[in-house]
mmCIF file of C-alpha atoms in Angstrom:
data_model
loop_
_atom_site.group_PDB
_atom_site.id
_atom_site.type_symbol
_atom_site.label_atom_id
_atom_site.label_comp_id
_atom_site.label_asym_id
_atom_site.label_seq_id
_atom_site.Cartn_x
_atom_site.Cartn_y
_atom_site.Cartn_z
ATOM 1 C CA MET A 1 98.708 -13.020 -35.342
ATOM 2 C CA GLU A 2 97.216 -9.985 -37.017
ATOM 3 C CA GLN A 3 98.265 -8.301 -40.226
ATOM 4 C CA THR A 4 97.939 -4.590 -40.845
ATOM 5 C CA LEU A 5 99.174 -1.947 -43.251
ATOM 6 C CA ILE A 6 101.054 1.057 -41.937
ATOM 7 C CA ASN A 7 101.837 4.327 -43.665
ATOM 8 C CA SER A 8 105.387 4.425 -44.932
ATOM 9 C CA PRO A 9 106.117 7.557 -46.980
ATOM 10 C CA ARG A 10 109.452 6.130 -48.203
ATOM 11 C CA LEU A 11 107.751 3.379 -50.255
ATOM 12 C CA SER A 12 106.185 3.888 -53.667
ATOM 13 C CA THR A 13 102.962 2.243 -52.430
ATOM 14 C CA LYS A 14 103.066 4.413 -49.267
ATOM 15 C CA TYR A 15 102.162 1.351 -47.193
ATOM 16 C CA ARG A 16 103.981 -1.670 -45.919
ATOM 17 C CA ARG A 17 102.672 -4.836 -44.334
ATOM 18 C CA LEU A 18 103.249 -5.306 -40.627
ATOM 19 C CA TYR A 19 102.591 -8.381 -38.538
ATOM 20 C CA ILE A 20 101.462 -7.960 -34.948
ATOM 21 C CA ILE A 21 101.413 -10.821 -32.479
ATOM 22 C CA THR A 22 98.837 -10.480 -29.734
ATOM 23 C CA GLU A 23 97.738 -12.369 -26.665
ATOM 24 C CA ASP A 24 94.089 -11.928 -25.716
ATOM 25 C CA GLY A 25 93.936 -8.993 -28.128
ATOM 26 C CA ILE A 26 96.882 -7.180 -26.535
ATOM 27 C CA PRO A 27 100.073 -6.760 -28.616
ATOM 28 C CA LEU A 28 103.209 -8.374 -27.174
ATOM 29 C CA TYR A 29 105.542 -5.384 -27.204
ATOM 30 C CA GLU A 30 108.950 -7.093 -27.027
ATOM 31 C CA VAL A 31 107.978 -9.773 -29.527
ATOM 32 C CA ASN A 32 106.615 -7.233 -31.999
ATOM 33 C CA GLU A 33 109.652 -4.968 -31.648
ATOM 34 C CA TRP A 34 111.918 -7.893 -32.539
ATOM 35 C CA LEU A 35 109.666 -8.930 -35.409
ATOM 36 C CA GLU A 36 109.594 -5.377 -36.792
ATOM 37 C CA ALA A 37 113.374 -5.002 -36.572
ATOM 38 C CA ASN A 38 114.017 -8.298 -38.342
ATOM 39 C CA SER A 39 111.467 -7.936 -41.124
ATOM 40 C CA ARG A 40 111.943 -4.312 -42.115
ATOM 41 C CA ASN A 41 113.533 -5.035 -45.468
ATOM 42 C CA SER A 42 111.545 -8.050 -46.606
ATOM 43 C CA TYR A 43 107.868 -8.974 -46.541
ATOM 44 C CA GLY A 44 108.799 -12.661 -46.855
ATOM 45 C CA THR A 45 111.048 -12.474 -43.820
ATOM 46 C CA GLY A 46 108.206 -10.935 -41.817
ATOM 47 C CA VAL A 47 105.840 -13.755 -42.731
ATOM 48 C CA SER A 48 108.412 -16.430 -41.966
ATOM 49 C CA CYS A 49 109.494 -14.907 -38.643
ATOM 50 C CA ALA A 50 105.916 -14.283 -37.507
ATOM 51 C CA ASN A 51 104.966 -17.899 -38.188
ATOM 52 C CA GLU A 52 108.031 -19.238 -36.367
ATOM 53 C CA ILE A 53 107.375 -16.999 -33.372
ATOM 54 C CA MET A 54 103.751 -18.133 -33.264
ATOM 55 C CA ASP A 55 104.871 -21.783 -33.258
ATOM 56 C CA TYR A 56 107.295 -21.046 -30.414
ATOM 57 C CA LEU A 57 104.671 -19.192 -28.366
ATOM 58 C CA ARG A 58 102.187 -22.063 -28.844
ATOM 59 C CA PHE A 59 104.886 -24.490 -27.696
ATOM 60 C CA LEU A 60 105.484 -22.419 -24.558
ATOM 61 C CA LYS A 61 101.748 -22.198 -23.899
ATOM 62 C CA LYS A 62 101.507 -26.005 -23.907
ATOM 63 C CA LEU A 63 104.286 -26.060 -21.307
ATOM 64 C CA GLU A 64 102.467 -23.294 -19.404
ATOM 65 C CA ILE A 65 105.520 -21.027 -19.560
ATOM 66 C CA HIS A 66 105.319 -17.331 -20.383
ATOM 67 C CA TYR A 67 107.933 -16.221 -22.921
ATOM 68 C CA ARG A 68 109.459 -13.839 -20.376
ATOM 69 C CA GLU A 69 110.018 -16.753 -17.982
ATOM 70 C CA VAL A 70 112.213 -18.816 -20.309
ATOM 71 C CA LYS A 71 115.525 -19.058 -18.511
ATOM 72 C CA ARG A 72 116.860 -22.467 -19.515
ATOM 73 C CA LYS A 73 118.500 -23.237 -22.822
ATOM 74 C CA SER A 74 116.958 -26.733 -22.650
ATOM 75 C CA ILE A 75 113.483 -25.291 -23.308
ATOM 76 C CA ILE A 76 114.645 -23.697 -26.547
ATOM 77 C CA GLU A 77 116.504 -26.879 -27.535
ATOM 78 C CA GLU A 78 113.342 -28.921 -26.930
ATOM 79 C CA PHE A 79 111.390 -26.592 -29.224
ATOM 80 C CA ILE A 80 113.997 -26.897 -31.975
ATOM 81 C CA LYS A 81 113.890 -30.710 -31.797
#
């Protein structure tokens, strides 16, 4: 997970913190779009969501499953347990 600042003219500081999740240095587009949409209003939410997503992606990597290949609810339930 990488952290960067992006220009945001609507904020008094002109910058906001953005978390980017990458695999082998390449950003994961769908994952980052979801993360951006769900953490727009709160820095704390962005940190929390990014950490949870990283845990989930590590879990999938141990199972040797790409996040796009998750089709069964049982995989998600196993992660939650």
